[in-house]
Amino acid sequence: MAGSRKLLNPLSLILYCLFTIDSVSLAYRPGDVVPMSKAGQYHGSRTVWHDVIGKHCPIFAVNRDVLIPIEKPSGYTGADPYKLSFQIGREKFLIPWLLVINRKSSEVPLIDVHLRYSGNDLHGVTARVVDMPHHYIETHPDIRKQFWDPQNWPKRVLIRYTWEERSEIDVSGGFYVLFGSGLLLSFILAIYVLQSSQDKIARFVKETVAETTSSSEGVVKVE
């Protein structure tokens, strides 16, 4: 029974490695909500990270615009810049601090988020703050009024999620992944072969020692 468990362990490890590699490669599917959290900074004070609800998060491989609420920071007077930072995806891609209030512009801000992906994997995120297009303000006239009203909180800032698919093959990266996977599997197989041959090697050594002893005892000394 102990010997059978030894034989199963390496095989189970191989299956586990293959399953893990497969599960990682299927991190996202088109239409999945990509988790996101945000933090704010005002007058040198920063908030903790807060999870963003799904309807305001990116949707994998889907271009869209959403209005995200921005809460009033503690001690807000309107005199200092108000910045936001985001972490996107399970990989936690960090978007550095973005200036959204008191940014020396009379236009309503728009956060332009650009996401790069290939297959089912999110590869990177960049973001910048730009002026909201006039055509959007014309179709949503209350946005300008509400954003500049000092008494109106939470503010609502438009985020535009744009996805870029990258289908090129990373030859060097693929080589290292294959090499590492092959080396790992070779090591596991070597352990498996060693464990499966352990009893045979022990029996061979035992029989060899027994034959050598018998031969020594059967030699007749002639004078």
PDB file of C-alpha atoms in Angstrom:
ATOM      1  CA  MET A   1       0.000   0.000   0.000  1.00  0.00           C
ATOM      2  CA  ALA A   2       2.847   2.403   0.853  1.00  0.00           C
ATOM      3  CA  GLY A   3       4.493   1.642  -2.495  1.00  0.00           C
ATOM      4  CA  SER A   4       1.294   2.458  -4.408  1.00  0.00           C
ATOM      5  CA  ARG A   5       1.026   5.822  -2.640  1.00  0.00           C
ATOM      6  CA  LYS A   6       4.595   6.643  -3.663  1.00  0.00           C
ATOM      7  CA  LEU A   7       3.753   5.903  -7.285  1.00  0.00           C
ATOM      8  CA  LEU A   8       0.624   8.049  -7.247  1.00  0.00           C
ATOM      9  CA  ASN A   9       2.156  11.159  -5.693  1.00  0.00           C
ATOM     10  CA  PRO A  10       4.339  12.228  -8.675  1.00  0.00           C
ATOM     11  CA  LEU A  11       1.486  11.550 -11.107  1.00  0.00           C
ATOM     12  CA  SER A  12      -0.872  13.629  -8.991  1.00  0.00           C
ATOM     13  CA  LEU A  13       1.705  16.422  -8.925  1.00  0.00           C
ATOM     14  CA  ILE A  14       1.976  16.382 -12.724  1.00  0.00           C
ATOM     15  CA  LEU A  15      -1.793  16.603 -13.103  1.00  0.00           C
ATOM     16  CA  TYR A  16      -1.909  19.413 -10.557  1.00  0.00           C
ATOM     17  CA  CYS A  17       0.751  21.404 -12.439  1.00  0.00           C
ATOM     18  CA  LEU A  18      -1.088  20.985 -15.743  1.00  0.00           C
ATOM     19  CA  PHE A  19      -4.385  21.980 -14.134  1.00  0.00           C
ATOM     20  CA  THR A  20      -2.787  25.043 -12.549  1.00  0.00           C
ATOM     21  CA  ILE A  21      -1.261  26.184 -15.846  1.00  0.00           C
ATOM     22  CA  ASP A  22      -4.616  25.739 -17.575  1.00  0.00           C
ATOM     23  CA  SER A  23      -6.560  27.613 -14.888  1.00  0.00           C
ATOM     24  CA  VAL A  24      -4.137  30.547 -15.004  1.00  0.00           C
ATOM     25  CA  SER A  25      -4.446  30.829 -18.784  1.00  0.00           C
ATOM     26  CA  LEU A  26      -8.259  31.040 -18.417  1.00  0.00           C
ATOM     27  CA  ALA A  27      -8.170  34.018 -16.058  1.00  0.00           C
ATOM     28  CA  TYR A  28     -10.877  36.024 -17.861  1.00  0.00           C
ATOM     29  CA  ARG A  29     -13.569  35.457 -20.446  1.00  0.00           C
ATOM     30  CA  PRO A  30     -15.216  38.113 -22.647  1.00  0.00           C
ATOM     31  CA  GLY A  31     -17.952  39.763 -20.603  1.00  0.00           C
ATOM     32  CA  ASP A  32     -16.398  38.997 -17.215  1.00  0.00           C
ATOM     33  CA  VAL A  33     -16.284  41.807 -14.661  1.00  0.00           C
ATOM     34  CA  VAL A  34     -12.658  42.812 -14.059  1.00  0.00           C
ATOM     35  CA  PRO A  35     -12.337  43.678 -10.337  1.00  0.00           C
ATOM     36  CA  MET A  36     -11.227  47.194  -9.483  1.00  0.00           C
ATOM     37  CA  SER A  37     -10.563  49.218  -6.336  1.00  0.00           C
ATOM     38  CA  LYS A  38      -9.954  52.928  -5.847  1.00  0.00           C
ATOM     39  CA  ALA A  39      -8.380  55.310  -3.334  1.00  0.00           C
ATOM     40  CA  GLY A  40      -8.523  59.087  -2.970  1.00  0.00           C
ATOM     41  CA  GLN A  41      -6.011  61.731  -1.935  1.00  0.00           C
ATOM     42  CA  TYR A  42      -6.787  65.226  -0.719  1.00  0.00           C
ATOM     43  CA  HIS A  43      -4.622  67.716   1.196  1.00  0.00           C
ATOM     44  CA  GLY A  44      -1.944  65.081   1.850  1.00  0.00           C
ATOM     45  CA  SER A  45      -4.442  62.611   3.309  1.00  0.00           C
ATOM     46  CA  ARG A  46      -5.204  59.323   1.545  1.00  0.00           C
ATOM     47  CA  THR A  47      -8.123  56.970   1.924  1.00  0.00           C
ATOM     48  CA  VAL A  48      -7.829  53.206   2.140  1.00  0.00           C
ATOM     49  CA  TRP A  49      -8.547  51.071  -0.919  1.00  0.00           C
ATOM     50  CA  HIS A  50     -12.253  50.497  -1.570  1.00  0.00           C
ATOM     51  CA  ASP A  51     -13.682  47.883  -3.917  1.00  0.00           C
ATOM     52  CA  VAL A  52     -15.663  49.332  -6.814  1.00  0.00           C
ATOM     53  CA  ILE A  53     -19.049  47.745  -7.492  1.00  0.00           C
ATOM     54  CA  GLY A  54     -19.336  45.631 -10.624  1.00  0.00           C
ATOM     55  CA  LYS A  55     -21.415  48.041 -12.734  1.00  0.00           C
ATOM     56  CA  HIS A  56     -18.591  50.611 -12.530  1.00  0.00           C
ATOM     57  CA  CYS A  57     -15.744  48.151 -13.232  1.00  0.00           C
ATOM     58  CA  PRO A  58     -14.217  47.271 -16.604  1.00  0.00           C
ATOM     59  CA  ILE A  59     -15.874  44.447 -18.527  1.00  0.00           C
ATOM     60  CA  PHE A  60     -13.294  42.178 -20.148  1.00  0.00           C
ATOM     61  CA  ALA A  61     -12.839  42.987 -23.874  1.00  0.00           C
ATOM     62  CA  VAL A  62     -15.852  45.376 -23.870  1.00  0.00           C
ATOM     63  CA  ASN A  63     -15.465  49.087 -24.655  1.00  0.00           C
ATOM     64  CA  ARG A  64     -17.832  51.236 -22.604  1.00  0.00           C
ATOM     65  CA  ASP A  65     -18.329  54.443 -20.609  1.00  0.00           C
ATOM     66  CA  VAL A  66     -19.495  54.551 -16.986  1.00  0.00           C
ATOM     67  CA  LEU A  67     -20.159  57.314 -14.466  1.00  0.00           C
ATOM     68  CA  ILE A  68     -18.354  56.503 -11.223  1.00  0.00           C
ATOM     69  CA  PRO A  69     -19.309  58.310  -7.989  1.00  0.00           C
ATOM     70  CA  ILE A  70     -16.577  60.218  -6.154  1.00  0.00           C
ATOM     71  CA  GLU A  71     -17.216  60.746  -2.430  1.00  0.00           C
ATOM     72  CA  LYS A  72     -16.499  64.032  -0.687  1.00  0.00           C
ATOM     73  CA  PRO A  73     -13.117  63.819   1.085  1.00  0.00           C
ATOM     74  CA  SER A  74     -12.760  64.677   4.743  1.00  0.00           C
ATOM     75  CA  GLY A  75     -12.009  68.357   5.288  1.00  0.00           C
ATOM     76  CA  TYR A  76     -12.764  69.310   1.692  1.00  0.00           C
ATOM     77  CA  THR A  77     -12.681  73.056   1.010  1.00  0.00           C
ATOM     78  CA  GLY A  78     -12.072  73.056  -2.732  1.00  0.00           C
ATOM     79  CA  ALA A  79      -8.706  74.744  -2.379  1.00  0.00           C
ATOM     80  CA  ASP A  80      -6.507  71.682  -2.924  1.00  0.00           C
ATOM     81  CA  PRO A  81      -6.263  69.135  -5.742  1.00  0.00           C
ATOM     82  CA  TYR A  82      -8.287  65.955  -5.415  1.00  0.00           C
ATOM     83  CA  LYS A  83      -6.649  62.844  -6.883  1.00  0.00           C
ATOM     84  CA  LEU A  84      -7.728  59.273  -7.525  1.00  0.00           C
ATOM     85  CA  SER A  85      -5.787  56.048  -7.944  1.00  0.00           C
ATOM     86  CA  PHE A  86      -7.025  52.652  -9.134  1.00  0.00           C
ATOM     87  CA  GLN A  87      -5.971  49.020  -8.949  1.00  0.00           C
ATOM     88  CA  ILE A  88      -7.397  46.936 -11.790  1.00  0.00           C
ATOM     89  CA  GLY A  89      -7.696  43.177 -12.230  1.00  0.00           C
ATOM     90  CA  ARG A  90      -6.712  40.252 -10.058  1.00  0.00           C
ATOM     91  CA  GLU A  91      -3.166  41.156 -11.046  1.00  0.00           C
ATOM     92  CA  LYS A  92      -3.687  44.567  -9.359  1.00  0.00           C
ATOM     93  CA  PHE A  93      -2.310  46.767 -12.140  1.00  0.00           C
ATOM     94  CA  LEU A  94      -1.759  50.130 -10.472  1.00  0.00           C
ATOM     95  CA  ILE A  95      -2.901  53.406 -12.037  1.00  0.00           C
ATOM     96  CA  PRO A  96      -0.915  56.235 -10.402  1.00  0.00           C
ATOM     97  CA  TRP A  97      -2.624  59.302  -8.938  1.00  0.00           C
ATOM     98  CA  LEU A  98      -4.894  61.104 -11.389  1.00  0.00           C
ATOM     99  CA  LEU A  99      -5.842  64.746 -10.810  1.00  0.00           C
ATOM    100  CA  VAL A 100      -9.622  65.084 -11.226  1.00  0.00           C
ATOM    101  CA  ILE A 101     -10.546  68.261  -9.273  1.00  0.00           C
ATOM    102  CA  ASN A 102      -8.658  71.604  -9.360  1.00  0.00           C
ATOM    103  CA  ARG A 103      -6.654  70.535 -12.367  1.00  0.00           C
ATOM    104  CA  LYS A 104      -6.448  74.056 -13.863  1.00  0.00           C
ATOM    105  CA  SER A 105      -9.161  73.421 -16.430  1.00  0.00           C
ATOM    106  CA  SER A 106     -12.736  74.674 -16.665  1.00  0.00           C
ATOM    107  CA  GLU A 107     -13.828  71.489 -18.434  1.00  0.00           C
ATOM    108  CA  VAL A 108     -15.373  68.460 -16.773  1.00  0.00           C
ATOM    109  CA  PRO A 109     -12.743  65.691 -16.501  1.00  0.00           C
ATOM    110  CA  LEU A 110     -12.915  62.318 -18.196  1.00  0.00           C
ATOM    111  CA  ILE A 111     -10.722  59.402 -17.078  1.00  0.00           C
ATOM    112  CA  ASP A 112      -9.514  57.593 -20.182  1.00  0.00           C
ATOM    113  CA  VAL A 113      -8.495  54.019 -19.235  1.00  0.00           C
ATOM    114  CA  HIS A 114      -6.698  51.907 -21.822  1.00  0.00           C
ATOM    115  CA  LEU A 115      -6.488  48.152 -21.189  1.00  0.00           C
ATOM    116  CA  ARG A 116      -4.327  45.683 -23.136  1.00  0.00           C
ATOM    117  CA  TYR A 117      -5.162  42.002 -23.393  1.00  0.00           C
ATOM    118  CA  SER A 118      -4.337  38.873 -25.355  1.00  0.00           C
ATOM    119  CA  GLY A 119      -6.581  35.832 -25.397  1.00  0.00           C
ATOM    120  CA  ASN A 120      -7.929  35.537 -21.850  1.00  0.00           C
ATOM    121  CA  ASP A 121      -5.126  37.457 -20.128  1.00  0.00           C
ATOM    122  CA  LEU A 122      -4.967  41.081 -19.041  1.00  0.00           C
ATOM    123  CA  HIS A 123      -1.486  42.415 -19.849  1.00  0.00           C
ATOM    124  CA  GLY A 124      -1.500  46.036 -18.742  1.00  0.00           C
ATOM    125  CA  VAL A 125      -3.431  49.212 -17.979  1.00  0.00           C
ATOM    126  CA  THR A 126      -2.719  52.906 -18.552  1.00  0.00           C
ATOM    127  CA  ALA A 127      -4.890  55.937 -17.778  1.00  0.00           C
ATOM    128  CA  ARG A 128      -4.987  59.696 -18.166  1.00  0.00           C
ATOM    129  CA  VAL A 129      -7.352  62.562 -17.400  1.00  0.00           C
ATOM    130  CA  VAL A 130      -8.662  64.533 -20.392  1.00  0.00           C
ATOM    131  CA  ASP A 131     -11.454  67.033 -21.005  1.00  0.00           C
ATOM    132  CA  MET A 132     -14.858  65.473 -21.466  1.00  0.00           C
ATOM    133  CA  PRO A 133     -15.932  65.683 -25.139  1.00  0.00           C
ATOM    134  CA  HIS A 134     -18.468  68.443 -25.789  1.00  0.00           C
ATOM    135  CA  HIS A 135     -20.834  66.111 -27.581  1.00  0.00           C
ATOM    136  CA  TYR A 136     -21.161  64.069 -24.384  1.00  0.00           C
ATOM    137  CA  ILE A 137     -21.853  67.198 -22.318  1.00  0.00           C
ATOM    138  CA  GLU A 138     -24.489  68.266 -24.832  1.00  0.00           C
ATOM    139  CA  THR A 139     -26.328  64.973 -24.411  1.00  0.00           C
ATOM    140  CA  HIS A 140     -25.893  65.023 -20.600  1.00  0.00           C
ATOM    141  CA  PRO A 141     -26.203  68.718 -19.663  1.00  0.00           C
ATOM    142  CA  ASP A 142     -26.561  68.032 -15.927  1.00  0.00           C
ATOM    143  CA  ILE A 143     -23.033  66.619 -15.677  1.00  0.00           C
ATOM    144  CA  ARG A 144     -21.333  70.041 -15.916  1.00  0.00           C
ATOM    145  CA  LYS A 145     -23.708  71.675 -13.444  1.00  0.00           C
ATOM    146  CA  GLN A 146     -23.443  68.874 -10.878  1.00  0.00           C
ATOM    147  CA  PHE A 147     -19.675  68.580 -11.157  1.00  0.00           C
ATOM    148  CA  TRP A 148     -18.996  72.279 -10.490  1.00  0.00           C
ATOM    149  CA  ASP A 149     -21.630  72.647  -7.789  1.00  0.00           C
ATOM    150  CA  PRO A 150     -19.624  72.735  -4.489  1.00  0.00           C
ATOM    151  CA  GLN A 151     -22.625  71.399  -2.571  1.00  0.00           C
ATOM    152  CA  ASN A 152     -23.330  68.485  -4.880  1.00  0.00           C
ATOM    153  CA  TRP A 153     -21.744  65.242  -3.618  1.00  0.00           C
ATOM    154  CA  PRO A 154     -20.875  62.596  -4.554  1.00  0.00           C
ATOM    155  CA  LYS A 155     -19.448  63.910  -7.799  1.00  0.00           C
ATOM    156  CA  ARG A 156     -19.786  61.691 -10.842  1.00  0.00           C
ATOM    157  CA  VAL A 157     -16.799  61.298 -13.128  1.00  0.00           C
ATOM    158  CA  LEU A 158     -16.987  59.603 -16.494  1.00  0.00           C
ATOM    159  CA  ILE A 159     -14.568  56.722 -17.065  1.00  0.00           C
ATOM    160  CA  ARG A 160     -14.027  55.458 -20.588  1.00  0.00           C
ATOM    161  CA  TYR A 161     -12.729  51.882 -20.840  1.00  0.00           C
ATOM    162  CA  THR A 162     -11.032  51.077 -24.141  1.00  0.00           C
ATOM    163  CA  TRP A 163      -9.622  47.609 -24.846  1.00  0.00           C
ATOM    164  CA  GLU A 164      -6.747  46.777 -27.182  1.00  0.00           C
ATOM    165  CA  GLU A 165      -6.165  43.194 -28.245  1.00  0.00           C
ATOM    166  CA  ARG A 166      -2.582  42.127 -28.812  1.00  0.00           C
ATOM    167  CA  SER A 167      -2.284  38.860 -30.684  1.00  0.00           C
ATOM    168  CA  GLU A 168       1.459  38.803 -31.353  1.00  0.00           C
ATOM    169  CA  ILE A 169       3.339  35.814 -30.010  1.00  0.00           C
ATOM    170  CA  ASP A 170       5.964  36.401 -27.373  1.00  0.00           C
ATOM    171  CA  VAL A 171       8.622  34.012 -28.689  1.00  0.00           C
ATOM    172  CA  SER A 172      11.163  34.543 -25.925  1.00  0.00           C
ATOM    173  CA  GLY A 173       8.540  34.393 -23.193  1.00  0.00           C
ATOM    174  CA  GLY A 174       7.022  31.254 -24.682  1.00  0.00           C
ATOM    175  CA  PHE A 175      10.450  29.623 -24.875  1.00  0.00           C
ATOM    176  CA  TYR A 176      11.145  30.269 -21.191  1.00  0.00           C
ATOM    177  CA  VAL A 177       7.701  28.976 -20.202  1.00  0.00           C
ATOM    178  CA  LEU A 178       8.170  25.791 -22.252  1.00  0.00           C
ATOM    179  CA  PHE A 179      11.725  25.316 -20.988  1.00  0.00           C
ATOM    180  CA  GLY A 180      10.665  25.778 -17.371  1.00  0.00           C
ATOM    181  CA  SER A 181       7.655  23.483 -17.774  1.00  0.00           C
ATOM    182  CA  GLY A 182       9.810  20.819 -19.443  1.00  0.00           C
ATOM    183  CA  LEU A 183      12.442  21.037 -16.730  1.00  0.00           C
ATOM    184  CA  LEU A 184       9.802  20.723 -14.013  1.00  0.00           C
ATOM    185  CA  LEU A 185       8.134  17.750 -15.669  1.00  0.00           C
ATOM    186  CA  SER A 186      11.521  16.065 -16.226  1.00  0.00           C
ATOM    187  CA  PHE A 187      12.342  16.451 -12.552  1.00  0.00           C
ATOM    188  CA  ILE A 188       8.978  15.019 -11.521  1.00  0.00           C
ATOM    189  CA  LEU A 189       9.313  12.091 -13.928  1.00  0.00           C
ATOM    190  CA  ALA A 190      12.818  11.388 -12.610  1.00  0.00           C
ATOM    191  CA  ILE A 191      11.428  11.169  -9.084  1.00  0.00           C
ATOM    192  CA  TYR A 192       8.657   8.896 -10.330  1.00  0.00           C
ATOM    193  CA  VAL A 193      11.102   6.565 -12.098  1.00  0.00           C
ATOM    194  CA  LEU A 194      13.406   6.526  -9.083  1.00  0.00           C
ATOM    195  CA  GLN A 195      10.570   5.647  -6.724  1.00  0.00           C
ATOM    196  CA  SER A 196       9.161   2.979  -9.046  1.00  0.00           C
ATOM    197  CA  SER A 197      12.626   1.398  -9.450  1.00  0.00           C
ATOM    198  CA  GLN A 198      13.575   1.527  -5.791  1.00  0.00           C
ATOM    199  CA  ASP A 199      12.295  -1.973  -4.993  1.00  0.00           C
ATOM    200  CA  LYS A 200      13.954  -3.435  -8.127  1.00  0.00           C
ATOM    201  CA  ILE A 201      17.300  -1.837  -7.295  1.00  0.00           C
ATOM    202  CA  ALA A 202      17.141  -3.118  -3.719  1.00  0.00           C
ATOM    203  CA  ARG A 203      16.278  -6.647  -4.932  1.00  0.00           C
ATOM    204  CA  PHE A 204      19.126  -6.554  -7.498  1.00  0.00           C
ATOM    205  CA  VAL A 205      21.670  -5.462  -4.866  1.00  0.00           C
ATOM    206  CA  LYS A 206      20.436  -8.116  -2.454  1.00  0.00           C
ATOM    207  CA  GLU A 207      20.672 -10.895  -5.075  1.00  0.00           C
ATOM    208  CA  THR A 208      24.141  -9.726  -6.194  1.00  0.00           C
ATOM    209  CA  VAL A 209      25.443  -9.774  -2.624  1.00  0.00           C
ATOM    210  CA  ALA A 210      23.931 -13.239  -2.077  1.00  0.00           C
ATOM    211  CA  GLU A 211      25.536 -14.645  -5.265  1.00  0.00           C
ATOM    212  CA  THR A 212      28.938 -13.191  -4.343  1.00  0.00           C
ATOM    213  CA  THR A 213      28.762 -14.740  -0.877  1.00  0.00           C
ATOM    214  CA  SER A 214      27.794 -18.152  -2.291  1.00  0.00           C
ATOM    215  CA  SER A 215      30.660 -18.084  -4.791  1.00  0.00           C
ATOM    216  CA  SER A 216      33.170 -17.260  -2.055  1.00  0.00           C
ATOM    217  CA  GLU A 217      31.986 -20.131   0.130  1.00  0.00           C
ATOM    218  CA  GLY A 218      32.210 -22.657  -2.760  1.00  0.00           C
ATOM    219  CA  VAL A 219      35.899 -22.079  -3.549  1.00  0.00           C
ATOM    220  CA  VAL A 220      38.134 -25.020  -2.448  1.00  0.00           C
ATOM    221  CA  LYS A 221      41.637 -24.145  -1.377  1.00  0.00           C
ATOM    222  CA  VAL A 222      44.294 -26.380  -3.102  1.00  0.00           C
ATOM    223  CA  GLU A 223      47.806 -26.743  -1.557  1.00  0.00           C
TER     224      GLU A 223
END
